[in-house]
């Protein structure tokens, strides 16, 4: 299902915002055993934004969500990895 031009920017904005929030939370909860650096964090942010900005369809959004599955740890996010779950996740973000 293609994302219309009029909705694409809004969907990109809310998706980037939510995923960046999740990455920031994960980064702040990190343990020393992974030895993550600020550079790792910056690279992850850059890759995330790049992948979201290339989303043209709902399936592309689902691919981005599935590629970042480690960011979805809460029980409410357990269903987000299906196409229907991704669609509901997007509707929740757009509210």
Coordinates of N, CA, C and O in Angstrom, one line a residue:
X1 N 0.8 -1.2 0.0 CA 0.0 0.0 0.0 C 0.9 1.2 0.0 O 1.7 1.4 0.9
X2 N 0.8 2.0 -1.1 CA 1.6 3.2 -1.2 C 1.1 4.3 -0.2 O -0.1 4.5 0.0
X3 N 2.1 5.1 0.3 CA 1.7 6.2 1.1 C 1.6 7.4 0.2 O 2.4 7.7 -0.6
X4 N 0.4 8.1 0.4 CA 0.2 9.3 -0.5 C 1.2 10.4 -0.2 O 1.7 10.5 0.9
X5 N 1.4 11.2 -1.2 CA 2.4 12.3 -1.1 C 2.0 13.3 0.0 O 2.9 13.7 0.8
X6 N 0.7 13.5 0.2 CA 0.2 14.5 1.2 C 0.5 13.9 2.6 O 0.6 14.7 3.5
X7 N 0.5 12.6 2.8 CA 0.7 12.1 4.1 C 2.1 11.6 4.4 O 2.5 11.4 5.6
X8 N 2.9 11.5 3.4 CA 4.3 10.9 3.5 C 5.1 11.7 4.5 O 5.8 11.1 5.4
X9 N 5.2 13.0 4.5 CA 6.0 13.8 5.3 C 5.6 13.7 6.8 O 6.4 13.5 7.7
X10 N 4.3 13.7 7.0 CA 3.8 13.5 8.4 C 4.2 12.1 9.0 O 4.6 12.0 10.1
X11 N 4.0 11.1 8.2 CA 4.3 9.7 8.6 C 5.8 9.6 8.9 O 6.3 9.1 9.9
X12 N 6.7 10.2 8.0 CA 8.1 10.2 8.2 C 8.5 10.9 9.5 O 9.3 10.4 10.3
X13 N 7.8 12.1 9.8 CA 8.1 12.8 11.0 C 7.8 12.1 12.2 O 8.6 12.0 13.1
X14 N 6.6 11.5 12.3 CA 6.2 10.8 13.5 C 7.0 9.5 13.7 O 7.4 9.2 14.9
X15 N 7.3 8.8 12.6 CA 8.1 7.6 12.7 C 9.5 7.9 13.2 O 10.0 7.2 14.1
X16 N 10.2 8.9 12.6 CA 11.5 9.3 13.0 C 11.5 9.7 14.5 O 12.4 9.3 15.3
X17 N 10.5 10.5 14.9 CA 10.5 11.0 16.2 C 10.3 9.9 17.2 O 11.0 9.8 18.2
X18 N 9.5 8.9 17.0 CA 9.2 7.8 17.9 C 10.5 6.9 17.9 O 10.9 6.5 19.0
X19 N 11.0 6.6 16.8 CA 12.2 5.7 16.8 C 13.4 6.3 17.4 O 14.2 5.7 18.1
X20 N 13.6 7.6 17.2 CA 14.7 8.4 17.9 C 14.5 8.4 19.4 O 15.5 8.2 20.1
X21 N 13.3 8.5 19.8 CA 13.0 8.5 21.3 C 13.4 7.1 21.8 O 14.0 7.0 22.9
X22 N 13.0 6.1 21.1 CA 13.3 4.7 21.6 C 14.8 4.5 21.6 O 15.4 3.8 22.5
X23 N 15.5 5.0 20.6 CA 17.0 4.8 20.5 C 17.6 5.5 21.7 O 18.6 5.0 22.3
X24 N 17.2 6.8 21.9 CA 17.7 7.5 23.0 C 17.5 6.8 24.4 O 18.4 6.8 25.2
X25 N 16.3 6.3 24.5 CA 16.0 5.5 25.8 C 17.0 4.3 25.9 O 17.5 4.1 27.0
X26 N 17.1 3.6 24.8 CA 18.0 2.4 24.8 C 19.5 2.9 25.1 O 20.2 2.2 25.8
X27 N 19.9 3.9 24.5 CA 21.2 4.4 24.7 C 21.5 4.8 26.1 O 22.5 4.5 26.7
X28 N 20.5 5.5 26.8 CA 20.7 5.9 28.2 C 20.6 4.7 29.1 O 21.1 4.8 30.2
X29 N 20.0 3.6 28.7 CA 19.9 2.4 29.6 C 21.1 1.4 29.3 O 21.1 0.4 29.9
X30 N 22.0 1.8 28.4 CA 23.0 0.8 28.0 C 23.9 0.4 29.2 O 24.0 1.2 30.2
X31 N 24.5 -0.7 29.0 CA 25.4 -1.2 30.0 C 26.8 -1.1 29.5 O 27.1 -1.1 28.3
X32 N 27.8 -1.1 30.3 CA 29.2 -0.9 29.9 C 29.7 -2.1 29.1 O 30.7 -2.0 28.4
X33 N 29.0 -3.3 29.2 CA 29.5 -4.5 28.5 C 29.4 -4.3 27.0 O 30.2 -5.0 26.3
X34 N 28.6 -3.5 26.5 CA 28.5 -3.2 25.1 C 29.4 -2.1 24.6 O 29.7 -2.0 23.4
X35 N 29.9 -1.3 25.6 CA 30.8 -0.3 25.3 C 30.4 0.6 24.1 O 31.2 0.8 23.2
X36 N 29.2 1.0 24.1 CA 28.7 1.9 23.0 C 29.2 3.3 23.2 O 29.4 3.8 24.3
X37 N 29.5 4.0 22.1 CA 30.0 5.3 22.1 C 29.0 6.3 21.5 O 28.0 5.9 20.9
X38 N 29.3 7.6 21.7 CA 28.4 8.6 21.1 C 28.4 8.4 19.5 O 27.4 8.7 18.9
X39 N 29.6 8.0 19.0 CA 29.7 7.8 17.6 C 28.7 6.7 17.1 O 28.1 6.8 16.1
X40 N 28.6 5.6 17.9 CA 27.7 4.5 17.6 C 26.3 5.1 17.5 O 25.5 4.7 16.7
X41 N 26.0 5.9 18.5 CA 24.6 6.5 18.6 C 24.3 7.3 17.4 O 23.3 7.2 16.8
X42 N 25.3 8.2 17.0 CA 25.1 9.0 15.9 C 24.9 8.3 14.6 O 24.1 8.6 13.7
X43 N 25.7 7.2 14.4 CA 25.6 6.4 13.2 C 24.2 5.7 13.2 O 23.6 5.7 12.1
X44 N 23.8 5.2 14.3 CA 22.5 4.6 14.4 C 21.4 5.6 14.0 O 20.4 5.2 13.3
X45 N 21.5 6.8 14.5 CA 20.5 7.8 14.2 C 20.5 8.1 12.7 O 19.4 8.3 12.1
X46 N 21.7 8.3 12.1 CA 21.8 8.6 10.7 C 21.2 7.5 9.9 O 20.4 7.8 8.9
X47 N 21.5 6.2 10.2 CA 20.9 5.1 9.4 C 19.4 5.0 9.6 O 18.7 4.7 8.6
X48 N 18.9 5.3 10.8 CA 17.5 5.3 11.0 C 16.8 6.4 10.1 O 15.8 6.0 9.4
X49 N 17.3 7.6 10.2 CA 16.6 8.7 9.4 C 16.7 8.3 7.9 O 15.7 8.5 7.2
X50 N 17.8 7.8 7.4 CA 17.9 7.5 6.0 C 16.9 6.4 5.6 O 16.3 6.5 4.6
X51 N 16.8 5.4 6.5 CA 15.9 4.3 6.1 C 14.4 4.8 6.2 O 13.6 4.4 5.3
X52 N 14.1 5.6 7.1 CA 12.7 6.1 7.2 C 12.4 7.0 6.0 O 11.3 6.9 5.4
X53 N 13.3 7.9 5.6 CA 13.0 8.8 4.5 C 12.9 8.1 3.2 O 12.4 8.6 2.2
X54 N 13.3 6.8 3.1 CA 13.1 6.0 1.9 C 11.9 5.2 1.9 O 11.6 4.4 1.0
X55 N 11.0 5.4 2.9 CA 9.8 4.6 3.0 C 8.7 5.2 2.0 O 8.4 6.4 2.1
X56 N 8.3 4.4 1.1 CA 7.3 4.8 0.1 C 6.0 4.0 0.3 O 4.9 4.5 -0.1
X57 N 6.0 2.9 1.0 CA 4.8 2.1 1.2 C 4.8 1.6 2.7 O 5.7 1.8 3.4
X58 N 3.6 1.1 3.0 CA 3.4 0.6 4.4 C 4.4 -0.6 4.6 O 4.9 -0.8 5.7
X59 N 4.6 -1.4 3.6 CA 5.6 -2.5 3.7 C 7.0 -2.0 4.0 O 7.7 -2.6 4.7
X60 N 7.4 -0.9 3.4 CA 8.7 -0.3 3.7 C 8.7 0.1 5.2 O 9.8 -0.1 5.9
X61 N 7.7 0.7 5.7 CA 7.6 1.1 7.1 C 7.7 -0.2 8.0 O 8.5 -0.2 9.0
X62 N 7.0 -1.3 7.6 CA 7.1 -2.5 8.3 C 8.6 -3.1 8.3 O 9.0 -3.6 9.3
X63 N 9.3 -2.9 7.2 CA 10.7 -3.4 7.1 C 11.5 -2.6 8.1 O 12.4 -3.1 8.8
X64 N 11.3 -1.3 8.2 CA 12.1 -0.4 9.1 C 11.8 -0.8 10.6 O 12.7 -1.0 11.4
X65 N 10.5 -1.1 10.9 CA 10.2 -1.5 12.2 C 10.8 -2.9 12.5 O 11.4 -3.1 13.6
X66 N 10.7 -3.8 11.6 CA 11.3 -5.1 11.8 C 12.8 -5.1 11.9 O 13.4 -5.8 12.7
X67 N 13.5 -4.2 11.2 CA 14.9 -4.0 11.3 C 15.4 -3.4 12.6 O 16.6 -3.4 12.9
X68 N 14.4 -2.8 13.3 CA 14.8 -2.1 14.6 C 14.0 -2.8 15.7 O 13.6 -2.1 16.7
X69 N 13.8 -4.1 15.6 CA 13.0 -4.8 16.6 C 13.5 -4.7 18.0 O 12.7 -4.8 19.0
X70 N 14.7 -4.5 18.2 CA 15.3 -4.4 19.6 C 14.8 -3.1 20.3 O 14.9 -3.0 21.5
X71 N 14.2 -2.2 19.5 CA 13.7 -0.9 20.2 C 12.3 -1.1 20.7 O 11.8 -0.3 21.5
X72 N 11.6 -2.2 20.3 CA 10.2 -2.5 20.7 C 10.2 -3.6 21.8 O 10.1 -4.7 21.5
X73 N 10.4 -3.1 23.0 CA 10.5 -4.1 24.1 C 9.3 -4.2 25.0 O 9.2 -5.2 25.7
X74 N 8.5 -3.2 25.0 CA 7.3 -3.2 25.9 C 6.2 -4.1 25.3 O 6.2 -4.4 24.1
X75 N 5.4 -4.6 26.2 CA 4.4 -5.6 25.8 C 3.4 -5.0 24.8 O 3.0 -5.8 23.9
X76 N 3.1 -3.7 24.8 CA 2.2 -3.2 23.8 C 2.7 -3.2 22.4 O 2.0 -3.2 21.4
X77 N 4.0 -3.3 22.3 CA 4.7 -3.3 20.9 C 4.9 -4.7 20.4 O 5.4 -4.8 19.3
X78 N 4.4 -5.7 21.1 CA 4.7 -7.1 20.6 C 4.1 -7.4 19.3 O 4.6 -8.2 18.6
X79 N 3.0 -6.8 18.9 CA 2.3 -7.1 17.7 C 2.7 -6.2 16.5 O 2.1 -6.2 15.4
X80 N 3.7 -5.3 16.7 CA 4.0 -4.3 15.7 C 4.8 -4.9 14.5 O 4.9 -4.2 13.5
X81 N 5.2 -6.1 14.6 CA 6.0 -6.7 13.5 C 5.2 -7.3 12.4 O 5.8 -7.7 11.4
X82 N 3.9 -7.3 12.5 CA 3.1 -7.8 11.4 C 2.7 -6.5 10.6 O 2.8 -5.4 11.1
X83 N 2.3 -6.7 9.3 CA 1.8 -5.6 8.5 C 0.7 -4.8 9.2 O 0.6 -3.6 9.2
X84 N -0.3 -5.6 9.7 CA -1.4 -5.0 10.4 C -1.0 -4.3 11.7 O -1.5 -3.2 12.0
X85 N 0.0 -4.9 12.4 CA 0.5 -4.3 13.6 C 1.2 -3.0 13.3 O 1.1 -2.0 14.1
X86 N 2.0 -3.0 12.2 CA 2.7 -1.8 11.8 C 1.7 -0.7 11.5 O 1.8 0.5 11.8
X87 N 0.6 -1.0 10.8 CA -0.4 -0.1 10.4 C -1.1 0.5 11.7 O -1.2 1.7 11.8
X88 N -1.4 -0.3 12.7 CA -2.0 0.2 13.9 C -1.0 1.0 14.7 O -1.4 2.0 15.3
X89 N 0.3 0.6 14.7 CA 1.3 1.4 15.3 C 1.4 2.8 14.7 O 1.5 3.8 15.4
X90 N 1.3 2.9 13.3 CA 1.3 4.2 12.7 C 0.1 5.0 13.0 O 0.2 6.2 13.3
X91 N -1.1 4.4 13.1 CA -2.3 5.1 13.5 C -2.1 5.7 14.9 O -2.6 6.8 15.2
X92 N -1.5 4.9 15.8 CA -1.3 5.3 17.2 C -0.4 6.6 17.2 O -0.7 7.5 17.9
X93 N 0.6 6.5 16.4 CA 1.6 7.7 16.3 C 0.9 8.9 15.7 O 1.2 10.0 16.1
X94 N 0.0 8.7 14.8 CA -0.6 9.9 14.1 C -1.7 10.5 14.9 O -2.2 11.6 14.5
X95 N -2.1 9.9 16.0 CA -3.2 10.5 16.9 C -2.8 11.8 17.4 O -1.8 12.2 17.7

